[in-house]
XYZ file of C-alpha atoms in Angstrom:
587
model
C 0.000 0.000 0.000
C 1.261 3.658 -0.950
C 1.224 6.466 1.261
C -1.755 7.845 -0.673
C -3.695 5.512 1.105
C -3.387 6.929 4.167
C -3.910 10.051 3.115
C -6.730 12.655 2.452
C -7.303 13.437 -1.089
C -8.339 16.795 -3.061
C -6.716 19.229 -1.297
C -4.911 22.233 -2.511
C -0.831 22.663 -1.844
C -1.567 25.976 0.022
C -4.138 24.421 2.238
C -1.674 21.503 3.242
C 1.239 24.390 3.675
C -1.425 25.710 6.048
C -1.771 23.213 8.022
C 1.913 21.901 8.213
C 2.545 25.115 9.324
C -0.414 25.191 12.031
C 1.476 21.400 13.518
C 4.489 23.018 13.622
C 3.187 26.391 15.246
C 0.862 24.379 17.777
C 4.563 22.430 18.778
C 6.492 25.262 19.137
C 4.141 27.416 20.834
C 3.450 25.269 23.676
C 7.387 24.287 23.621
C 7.578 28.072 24.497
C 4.551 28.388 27.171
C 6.077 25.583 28.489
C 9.479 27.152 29.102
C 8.247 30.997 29.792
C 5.985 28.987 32.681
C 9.048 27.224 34.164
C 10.995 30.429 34.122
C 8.606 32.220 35.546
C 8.229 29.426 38.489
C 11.886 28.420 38.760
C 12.240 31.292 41.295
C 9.312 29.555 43.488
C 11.006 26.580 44.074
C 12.736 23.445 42.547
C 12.456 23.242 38.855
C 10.736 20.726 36.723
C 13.562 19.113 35.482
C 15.080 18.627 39.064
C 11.750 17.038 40.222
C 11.156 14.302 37.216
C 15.025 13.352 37.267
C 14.434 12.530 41.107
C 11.552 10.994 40.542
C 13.189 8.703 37.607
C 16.397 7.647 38.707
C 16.823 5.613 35.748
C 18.723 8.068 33.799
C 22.160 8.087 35.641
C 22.191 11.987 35.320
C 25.057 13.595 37.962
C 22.780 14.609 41.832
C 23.203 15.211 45.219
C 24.278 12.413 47.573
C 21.204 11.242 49.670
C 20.071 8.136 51.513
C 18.521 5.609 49.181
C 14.984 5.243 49.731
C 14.993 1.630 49.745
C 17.068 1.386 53.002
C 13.463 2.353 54.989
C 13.211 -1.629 54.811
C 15.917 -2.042 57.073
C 14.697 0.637 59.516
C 12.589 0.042 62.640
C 9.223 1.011 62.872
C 9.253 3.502 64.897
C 12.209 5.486 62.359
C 10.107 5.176 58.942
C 7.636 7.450 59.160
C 10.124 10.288 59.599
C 12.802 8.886 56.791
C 10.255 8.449 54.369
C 9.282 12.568 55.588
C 12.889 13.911 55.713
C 14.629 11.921 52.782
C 14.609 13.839 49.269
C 14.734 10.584 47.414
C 11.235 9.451 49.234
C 9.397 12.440 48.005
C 7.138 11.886 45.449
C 7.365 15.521 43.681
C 4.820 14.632 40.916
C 1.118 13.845 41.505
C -1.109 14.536 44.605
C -0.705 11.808 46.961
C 2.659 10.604 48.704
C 2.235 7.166 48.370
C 5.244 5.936 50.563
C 3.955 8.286 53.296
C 0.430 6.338 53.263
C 2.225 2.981 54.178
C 4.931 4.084 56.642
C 3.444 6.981 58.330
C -0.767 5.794 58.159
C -0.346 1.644 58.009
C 0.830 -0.148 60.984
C 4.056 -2.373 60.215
C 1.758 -5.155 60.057
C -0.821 -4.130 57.950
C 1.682 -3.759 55.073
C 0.447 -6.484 53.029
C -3.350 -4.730 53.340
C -1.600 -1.127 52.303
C 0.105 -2.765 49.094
C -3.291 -4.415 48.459
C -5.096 -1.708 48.773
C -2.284 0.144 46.208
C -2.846 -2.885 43.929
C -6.836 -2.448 43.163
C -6.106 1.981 43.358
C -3.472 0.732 40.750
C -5.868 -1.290 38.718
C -8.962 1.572 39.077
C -6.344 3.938 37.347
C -6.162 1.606 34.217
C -9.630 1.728 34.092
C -9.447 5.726 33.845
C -6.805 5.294 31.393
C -9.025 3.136 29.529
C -11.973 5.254 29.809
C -10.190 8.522 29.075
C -8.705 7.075 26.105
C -11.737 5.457 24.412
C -14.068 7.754 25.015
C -12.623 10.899 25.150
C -8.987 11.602 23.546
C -9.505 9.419 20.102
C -12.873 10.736 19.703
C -11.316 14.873 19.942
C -7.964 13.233 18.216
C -10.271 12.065 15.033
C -12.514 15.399 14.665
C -9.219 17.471 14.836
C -7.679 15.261 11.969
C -11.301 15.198 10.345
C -11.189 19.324 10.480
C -8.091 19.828 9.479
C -8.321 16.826 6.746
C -5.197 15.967 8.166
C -3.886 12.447 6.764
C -3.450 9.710 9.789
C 0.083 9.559 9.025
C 0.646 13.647 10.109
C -1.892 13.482 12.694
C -0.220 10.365 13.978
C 3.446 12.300 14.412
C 1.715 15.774 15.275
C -1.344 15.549 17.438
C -0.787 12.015 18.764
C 2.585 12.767 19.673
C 1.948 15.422 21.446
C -0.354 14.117 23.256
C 1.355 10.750 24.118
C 4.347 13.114 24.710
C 2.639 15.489 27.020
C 3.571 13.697 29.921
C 6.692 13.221 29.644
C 7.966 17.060 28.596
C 9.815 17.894 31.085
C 11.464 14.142 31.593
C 14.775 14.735 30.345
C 16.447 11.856 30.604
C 13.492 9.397 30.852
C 13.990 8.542 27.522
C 17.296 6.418 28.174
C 15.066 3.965 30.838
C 12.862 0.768 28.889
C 9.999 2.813 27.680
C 11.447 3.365 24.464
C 12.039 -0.828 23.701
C 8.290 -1.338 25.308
C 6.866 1.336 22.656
C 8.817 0.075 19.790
C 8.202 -3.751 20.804
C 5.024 -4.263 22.720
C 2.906 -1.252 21.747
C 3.583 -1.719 18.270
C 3.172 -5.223 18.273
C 0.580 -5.090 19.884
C -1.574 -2.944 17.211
C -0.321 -5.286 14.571
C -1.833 -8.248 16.650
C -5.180 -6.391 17.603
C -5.661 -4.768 13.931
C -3.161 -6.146 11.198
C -2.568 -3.548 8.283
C -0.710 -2.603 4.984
C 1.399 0.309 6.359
C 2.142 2.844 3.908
C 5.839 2.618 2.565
C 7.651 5.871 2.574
C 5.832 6.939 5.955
C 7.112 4.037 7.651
C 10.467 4.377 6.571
C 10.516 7.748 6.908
C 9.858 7.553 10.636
C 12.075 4.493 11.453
C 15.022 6.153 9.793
C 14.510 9.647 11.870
C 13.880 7.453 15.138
C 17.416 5.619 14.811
C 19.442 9.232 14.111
C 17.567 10.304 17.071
C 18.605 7.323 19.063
C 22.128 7.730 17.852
C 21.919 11.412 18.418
C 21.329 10.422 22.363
C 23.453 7.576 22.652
C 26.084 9.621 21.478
C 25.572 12.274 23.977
C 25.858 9.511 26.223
C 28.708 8.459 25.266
C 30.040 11.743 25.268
C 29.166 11.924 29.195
C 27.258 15.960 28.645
C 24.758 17.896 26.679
C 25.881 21.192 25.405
C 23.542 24.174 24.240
C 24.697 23.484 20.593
C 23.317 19.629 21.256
C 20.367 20.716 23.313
C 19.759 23.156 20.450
C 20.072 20.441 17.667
C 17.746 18.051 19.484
C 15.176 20.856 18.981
C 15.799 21.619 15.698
C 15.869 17.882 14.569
C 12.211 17.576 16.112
C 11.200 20.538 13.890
C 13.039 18.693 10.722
C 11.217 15.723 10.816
C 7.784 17.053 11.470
C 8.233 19.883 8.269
C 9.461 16.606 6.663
C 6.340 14.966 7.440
C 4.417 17.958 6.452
C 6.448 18.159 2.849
C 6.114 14.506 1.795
C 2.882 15.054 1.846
C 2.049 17.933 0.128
C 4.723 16.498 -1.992
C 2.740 13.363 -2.795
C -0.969 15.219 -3.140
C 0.561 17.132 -5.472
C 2.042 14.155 -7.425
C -1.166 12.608 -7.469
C -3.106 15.307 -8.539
C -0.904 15.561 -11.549
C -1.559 11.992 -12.227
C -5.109 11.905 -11.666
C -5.508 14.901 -14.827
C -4.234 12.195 -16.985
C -6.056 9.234 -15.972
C -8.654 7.507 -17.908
C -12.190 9.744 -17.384
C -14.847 7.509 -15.948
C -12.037 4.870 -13.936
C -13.212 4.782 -10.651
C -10.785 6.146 -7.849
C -9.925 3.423 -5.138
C -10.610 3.666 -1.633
C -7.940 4.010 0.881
C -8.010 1.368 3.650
C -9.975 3.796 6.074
C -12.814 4.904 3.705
C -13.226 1.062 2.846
C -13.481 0.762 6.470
C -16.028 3.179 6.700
C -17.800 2.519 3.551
C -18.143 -1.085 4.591
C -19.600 0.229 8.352
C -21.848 2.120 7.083
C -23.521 -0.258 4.502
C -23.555 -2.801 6.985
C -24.336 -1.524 10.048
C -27.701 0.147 11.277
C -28.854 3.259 13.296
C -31.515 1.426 15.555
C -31.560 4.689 17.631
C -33.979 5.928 14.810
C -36.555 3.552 16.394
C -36.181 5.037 19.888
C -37.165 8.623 18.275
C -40.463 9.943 19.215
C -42.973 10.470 16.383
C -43.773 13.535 17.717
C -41.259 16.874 17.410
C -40.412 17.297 20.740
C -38.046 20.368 21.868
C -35.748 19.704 25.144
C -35.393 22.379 27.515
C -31.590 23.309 28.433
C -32.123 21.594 32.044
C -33.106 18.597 30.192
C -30.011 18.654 27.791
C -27.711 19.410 30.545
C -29.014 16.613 32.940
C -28.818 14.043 29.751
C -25.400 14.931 28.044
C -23.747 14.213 32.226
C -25.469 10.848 32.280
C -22.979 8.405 31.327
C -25.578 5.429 31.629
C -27.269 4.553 28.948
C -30.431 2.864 30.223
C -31.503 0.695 27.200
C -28.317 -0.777 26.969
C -27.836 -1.386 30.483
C -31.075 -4.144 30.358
C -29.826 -5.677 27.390
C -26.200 -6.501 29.016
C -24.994 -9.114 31.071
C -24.379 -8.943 34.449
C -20.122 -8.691 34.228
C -20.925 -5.781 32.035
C -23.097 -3.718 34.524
C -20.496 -4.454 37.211
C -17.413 -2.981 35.062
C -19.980 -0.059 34.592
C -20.875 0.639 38.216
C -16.599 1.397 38.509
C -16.952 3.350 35.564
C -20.303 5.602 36.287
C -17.767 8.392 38.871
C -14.710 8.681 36.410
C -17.116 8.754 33.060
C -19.458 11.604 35.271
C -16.558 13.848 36.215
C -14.999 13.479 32.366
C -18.547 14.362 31.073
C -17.909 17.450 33.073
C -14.369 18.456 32.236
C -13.958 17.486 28.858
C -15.615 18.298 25.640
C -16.137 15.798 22.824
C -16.625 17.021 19.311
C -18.312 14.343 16.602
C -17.977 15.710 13.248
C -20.264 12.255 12.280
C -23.177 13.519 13.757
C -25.149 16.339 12.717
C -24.855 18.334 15.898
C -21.171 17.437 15.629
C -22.342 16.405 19.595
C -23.147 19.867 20.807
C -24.889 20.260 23.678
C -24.868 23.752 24.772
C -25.417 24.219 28.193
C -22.730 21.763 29.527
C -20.304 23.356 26.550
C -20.621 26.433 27.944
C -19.961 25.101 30.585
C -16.753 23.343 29.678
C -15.446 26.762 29.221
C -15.298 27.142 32.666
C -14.546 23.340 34.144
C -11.673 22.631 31.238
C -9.448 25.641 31.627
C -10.307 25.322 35.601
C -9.077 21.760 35.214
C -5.919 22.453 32.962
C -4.238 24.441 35.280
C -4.907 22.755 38.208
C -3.872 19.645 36.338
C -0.593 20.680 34.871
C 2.106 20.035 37.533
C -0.349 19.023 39.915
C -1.418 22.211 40.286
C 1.247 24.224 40.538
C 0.753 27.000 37.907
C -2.754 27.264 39.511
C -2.249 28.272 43.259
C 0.739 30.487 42.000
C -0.385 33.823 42.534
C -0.098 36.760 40.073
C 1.961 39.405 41.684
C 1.234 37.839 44.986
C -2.548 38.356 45.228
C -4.459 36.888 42.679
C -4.139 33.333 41.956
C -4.086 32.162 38.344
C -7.007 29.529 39.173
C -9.113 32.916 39.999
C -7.916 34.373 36.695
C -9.396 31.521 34.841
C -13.000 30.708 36.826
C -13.485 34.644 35.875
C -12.018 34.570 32.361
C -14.095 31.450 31.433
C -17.388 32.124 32.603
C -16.929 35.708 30.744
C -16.639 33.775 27.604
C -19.232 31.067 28.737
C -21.984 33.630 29.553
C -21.431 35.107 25.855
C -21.396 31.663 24.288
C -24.566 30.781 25.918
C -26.347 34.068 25.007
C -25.009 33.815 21.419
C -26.002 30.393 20.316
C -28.950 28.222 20.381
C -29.383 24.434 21.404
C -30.413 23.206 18.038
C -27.530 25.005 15.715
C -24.035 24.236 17.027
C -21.740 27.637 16.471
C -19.099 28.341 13.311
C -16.156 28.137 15.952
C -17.719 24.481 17.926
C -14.520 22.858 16.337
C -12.575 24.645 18.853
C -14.167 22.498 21.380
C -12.029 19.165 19.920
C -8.760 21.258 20.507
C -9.731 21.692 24.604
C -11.308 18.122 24.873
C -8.065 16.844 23.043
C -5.940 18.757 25.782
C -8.109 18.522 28.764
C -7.731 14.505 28.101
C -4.372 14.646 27.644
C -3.625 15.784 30.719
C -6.024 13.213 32.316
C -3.729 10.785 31.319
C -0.725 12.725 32.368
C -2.683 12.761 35.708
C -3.443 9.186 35.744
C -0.207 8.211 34.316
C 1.865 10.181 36.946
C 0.078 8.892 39.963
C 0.683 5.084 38.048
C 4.268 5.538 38.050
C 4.350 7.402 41.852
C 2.533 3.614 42.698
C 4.866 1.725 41.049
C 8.225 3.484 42.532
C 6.436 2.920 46.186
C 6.365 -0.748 45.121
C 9.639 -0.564 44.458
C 11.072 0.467 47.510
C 8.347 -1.739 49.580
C 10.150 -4.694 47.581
C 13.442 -3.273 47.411
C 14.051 -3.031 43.873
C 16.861 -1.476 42.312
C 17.071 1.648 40.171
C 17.901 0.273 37.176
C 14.681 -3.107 37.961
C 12.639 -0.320 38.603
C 13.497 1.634 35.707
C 13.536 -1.391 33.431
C 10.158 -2.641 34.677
C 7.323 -0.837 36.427
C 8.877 2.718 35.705
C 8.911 1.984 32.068
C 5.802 0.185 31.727
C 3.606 2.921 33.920
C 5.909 5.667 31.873
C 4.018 3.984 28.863
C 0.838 3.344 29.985
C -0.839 6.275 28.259
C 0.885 5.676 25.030
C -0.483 2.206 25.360
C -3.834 2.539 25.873
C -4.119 5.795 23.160
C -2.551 4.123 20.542
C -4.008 0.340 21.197
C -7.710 2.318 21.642
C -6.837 4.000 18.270
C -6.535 0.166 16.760
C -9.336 -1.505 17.577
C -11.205 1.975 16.830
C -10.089 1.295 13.390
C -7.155 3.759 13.033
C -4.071 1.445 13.107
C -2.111 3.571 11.061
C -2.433 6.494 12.870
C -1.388 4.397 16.073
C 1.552 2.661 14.410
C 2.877 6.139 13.449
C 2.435 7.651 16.777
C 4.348 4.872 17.822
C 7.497 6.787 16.402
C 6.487 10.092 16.371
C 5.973 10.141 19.902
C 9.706 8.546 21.099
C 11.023 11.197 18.898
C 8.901 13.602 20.397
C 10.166 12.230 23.970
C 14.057 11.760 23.309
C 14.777 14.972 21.574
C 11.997 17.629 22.780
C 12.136 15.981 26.430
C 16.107 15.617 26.746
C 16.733 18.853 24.378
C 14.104 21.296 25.704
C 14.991 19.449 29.799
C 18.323 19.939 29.308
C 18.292 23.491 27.752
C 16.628 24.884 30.774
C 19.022 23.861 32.816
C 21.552 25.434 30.851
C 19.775 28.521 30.441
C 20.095 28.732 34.154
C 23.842 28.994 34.697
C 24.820 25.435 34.064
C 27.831 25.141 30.882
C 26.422 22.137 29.907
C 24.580 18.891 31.581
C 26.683 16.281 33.007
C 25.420 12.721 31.944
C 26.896 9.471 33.600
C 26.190 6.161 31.736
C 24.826 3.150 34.408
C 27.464 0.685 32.860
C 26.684 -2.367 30.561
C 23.045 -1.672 30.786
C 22.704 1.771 29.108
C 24.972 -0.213 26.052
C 21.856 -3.204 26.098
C 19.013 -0.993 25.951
C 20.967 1.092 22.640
C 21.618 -2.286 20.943
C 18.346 -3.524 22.031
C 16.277 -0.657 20.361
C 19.179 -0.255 17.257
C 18.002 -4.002 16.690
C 14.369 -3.579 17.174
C 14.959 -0.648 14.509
C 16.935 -2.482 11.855
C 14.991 -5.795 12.104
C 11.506 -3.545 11.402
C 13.164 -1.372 8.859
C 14.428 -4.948 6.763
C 11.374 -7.431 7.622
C 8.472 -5.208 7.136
C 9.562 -3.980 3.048
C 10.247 -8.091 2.618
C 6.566 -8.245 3.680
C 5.829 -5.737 1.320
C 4.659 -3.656 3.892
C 2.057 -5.885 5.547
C 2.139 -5.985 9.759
C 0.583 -9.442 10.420
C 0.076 -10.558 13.805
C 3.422 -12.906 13.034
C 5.458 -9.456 12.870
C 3.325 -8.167 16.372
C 4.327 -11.408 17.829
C 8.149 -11.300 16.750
C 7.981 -7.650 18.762
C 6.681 -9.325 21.437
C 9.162 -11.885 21.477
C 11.979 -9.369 21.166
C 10.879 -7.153 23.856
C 11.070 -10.351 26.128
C 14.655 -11.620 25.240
C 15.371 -7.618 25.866
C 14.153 -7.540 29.281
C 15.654 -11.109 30.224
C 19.042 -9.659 29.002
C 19.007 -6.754 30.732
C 17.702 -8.450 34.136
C 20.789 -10.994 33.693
C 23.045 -8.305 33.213
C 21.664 -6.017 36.163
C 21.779 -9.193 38.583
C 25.477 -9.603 36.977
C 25.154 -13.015 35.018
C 26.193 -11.527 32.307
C 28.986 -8.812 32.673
C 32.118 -7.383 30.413
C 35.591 -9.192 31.192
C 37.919 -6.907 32.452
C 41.119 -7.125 31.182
């Protein structure tokens, strides 16, 4: 399959300059919010960089000497409580609860087993939020943002998804070098070949594999180096930008190519389908809209009470009778995290005719999302701070947003969505995203307190539950996007958003610590291992970029399972090599 089949069709070249230039804007611009926010807080207190390389000490990047967390163990009880308190390496900067203060400072000694039970099923209800937020809530705003754009899945896949998978993980600098980039590569994108196999278009996929292994060299060479420099941090940066105006240009590159070729093809030869539109062709033939026979014969017009009460139910009645009994019991867990994501975030469905507008609770979104945003990002941080110390930006916002609610409301009706509703995918698509940022961050605070309950090591811990809960939002986006149909798009975000990680994360994380004073950042590789996780992911890369062409291109649940198979031997390697089974001879 070409790359034309994956992408949208009939467009001019200035419209797809446009919007190349609108993905690369929407990077860069929150690149820069991003840094003028951390300037402007790096007076307040520890910067963001400090926390996340505390909080992943998988990286091996140069700190102060403190206590290792894991030696609480070996403490009496009576002493824990105030290590886990007093000790920088026990705080859990990130998130809103300190779970390693919960089981040494509110569990008795011998109700540890109940506390990491209790962790375990908290740790599972996350998933579920994941799950939720995922399904119902970022793919839906991801799809109506490509379908308003008419962006093809490849672009949106290295832009939007990215980002979004990315989001998280902005200000991890050196996260990159732990497992999460082999579990992405391996699992993740195994794992959408297994769920949905798929013809992946040629150039696009070789494209992205070839920019992900010069990124991966890029860093491992850096490594090797032992610092970043501004030039390097710089570069990092600019490489990012590269490959997405690459992205961009190979597009409009090929729509124009095929345009040229369509003016000289046979009149009256029908055009084929790409892969999606066959997809959705084939739905919509064979599927049927039995809501039509719930519709009263009678016009009946809904009050805005009424609309309001029925958009935040997330139980639909008719199909709860109709379901089996497992079903209703996954749905009573659900019913609290779908309500309060009914409130915060906004879902745009350019498939119906509404395009899902409901205008009461989208007005007010415009005062819950930005409300939520800001209290989200950092864990609140940029919200309690306090503009010129008396107004806090939370304040700012609630006033801001329900100026621009009230006129919404006054200026539209409930039947007629507004010219600018499409606005509402871009702040459901970001008020999601940092849902699972949320989620994802309190995962990985979980995990690490599991880690020091069972005494794991760094580099275990980074291998393992750091990199899998690291990944867990790029897991469940980009599997959700594959069984939703959109495998491409997934597989491609599979790429884009490790490059996204290595070189905006450890370019942008390390300039800012640059920009404040330091010549350059000190890196310090963690011995053998940092060596089997480069050759692991170099092989991961070269055996994709040679098997999948001698497929011709088709990812078959055989190629998923390879991954899967790879990613194992990787892990099993590096365990042996941690535990010291297998080592370098010294001569």
């Amino acid at each position: 399959m070409t790359e034309g089949e994956a992408e949208s069709e009939g467009q001019a070249p200035w419209a797809l300059v446009a919007r190349g230039l609108l993905n690369l804007y929407w990077v860069l611009s929150w690149l820069c919010v991003l840094l003028m926010v951390d300037t402007v807080s790096g007076a307040g207190g520890p910067s963001a960089g400090t926390r996340i390389s505390s909080q992943f000490p998988a990286s091996g990047v140069n700190q102060s000497p403190v206590v290792d967390c894991r030696e609480v163990c070996g403490l009496n009880a009576s002493n824990r409580c105030d290590f886990v308190r007093s000790n920088p390496d026990c705080r859990s900067e990130g998130g809103y609860l300190d779970y390693l203060e919960g089981i040494f400072c509110h569990f008795p000694p011998d109700l540890l087993p109940l506390a990491v039970t209790l962790y375990a099923f908290w740790l599972l209800y996350l998933f579920l939020i994941l799950g939720v937020t995922a399904a119902k809530f970022f793919c839906p705003n991801l799809s109506a943002i490509s379908t308003t754009l008419k962006l093809s899945h490849n672009v949106a896949g290295v832009t939007f998804l990215a980002f979004g998978n990315g989001a998280p993980d902005i200000f991890s600098a050196l996260v990159a070098f732990s497992g999460a980039g082999v579990l992405v590569t391996t699992v993740v994108a195994g794992g959408i070949a297994i769920l949905h196999p798929f013809t992946a278009a040629s150039r696009p996929f070789l494209r992205d594999v070839i920019f992900y292994m010069v990124a991966v060299f890029l860093i491992f060479t850096a490594l090797y180096r032992g610092r970043v420099t501004l030039a390097w941090a710089l570069g990092y940066l600019g490489f990012y930008v590269f490959y997405v105006v690459t992205v961009v240009l190979c597009t409009w590159i090929y729509q124009w190519q095929r345009r040229r070729s369509l003016v000289y093809s046979v009149p009256g030869t029908p055009e084929m389908l790409s892969g999606s539109e066959e997809d959705r062709v084939s739905s919509n033939t064979n599927s049927y809209d039995y809501g039509e026979e719930y519709r009263p014969l009678l016009f009946y017009q809904e009050t805005t009470a009424q609309i309001l009460l029925q958009a935040l139910n997330p139980l639909n009645y008719r199909k709860w009778r109709t379901k089996p009994v497992y079903w209703r019991a996954l749905k009573v867990f659900k019913l609290p995290v779908e309500f309060l994501l009914l409130l915060t975030v906004p879902v745009m469905d350019p498939d119906k005719e509404d395009g899902n507008w409901k205008r009461p609770l989208n007005c007010l979104h415009l005062v819950i999302s930005p409300l939520f945003l800001v209290l989200t990002l950092q864990s609140g941080a940029y919200g309690v701070y306090e503009i010129g110390g008396l107004f806090p930006v939370w304040a700012v916002v609630v006033i801001t947003g329900t100026a621009l609610a009230a006129v919404t409301f006054f200026a539209t009706s409930n039947s007629e969505p507004p010219r600018l509703h499409w606005l509402f995918a871009f702040l459901g698509f970001l008020t999601s995203a940092l849902w699972i940022n949320a989620a994802a961050t309190e995962v990985v605070n979980i995990l690490r307190s599991l880690g020091v309950v069972f005494r794991l090591s760094n580099t275990v811990l980074g291998l393992t539950l750091l990199a899998w809960g690291n990944s867990i939002g790029d897991v469940f986006s980009d599997l959700t996007l594959a069984r939703q149909g959109y495998p491409r798009m997934a597989f491609s975000a599979c790429f884009g958003g490790l490059i996204f990680n290595i070189l905006v994360g450890v370019g942008l994380g390390c300039l800012l610590q640059i920009s404040r004073g330091h010549v350059a950042v000190e890196l310090e590789p963690d011995g053998l291992l940092v060596w089997v996780l480069a050759g692991t992911l170099g092989l991961s890369l070269v055996c994709s970029l040679v098997s999948v062409p001698l497929q011709c291109f088709q990812l078959n649940r055989v190629y998923g399972c390879c991954l899967l198979l790879l990613y194992l031997t990787f892990l099993l390697v590096a365990l042996l090599t941690e535990f010291g089974v297998i080592r370098l001879k010294t001569v």
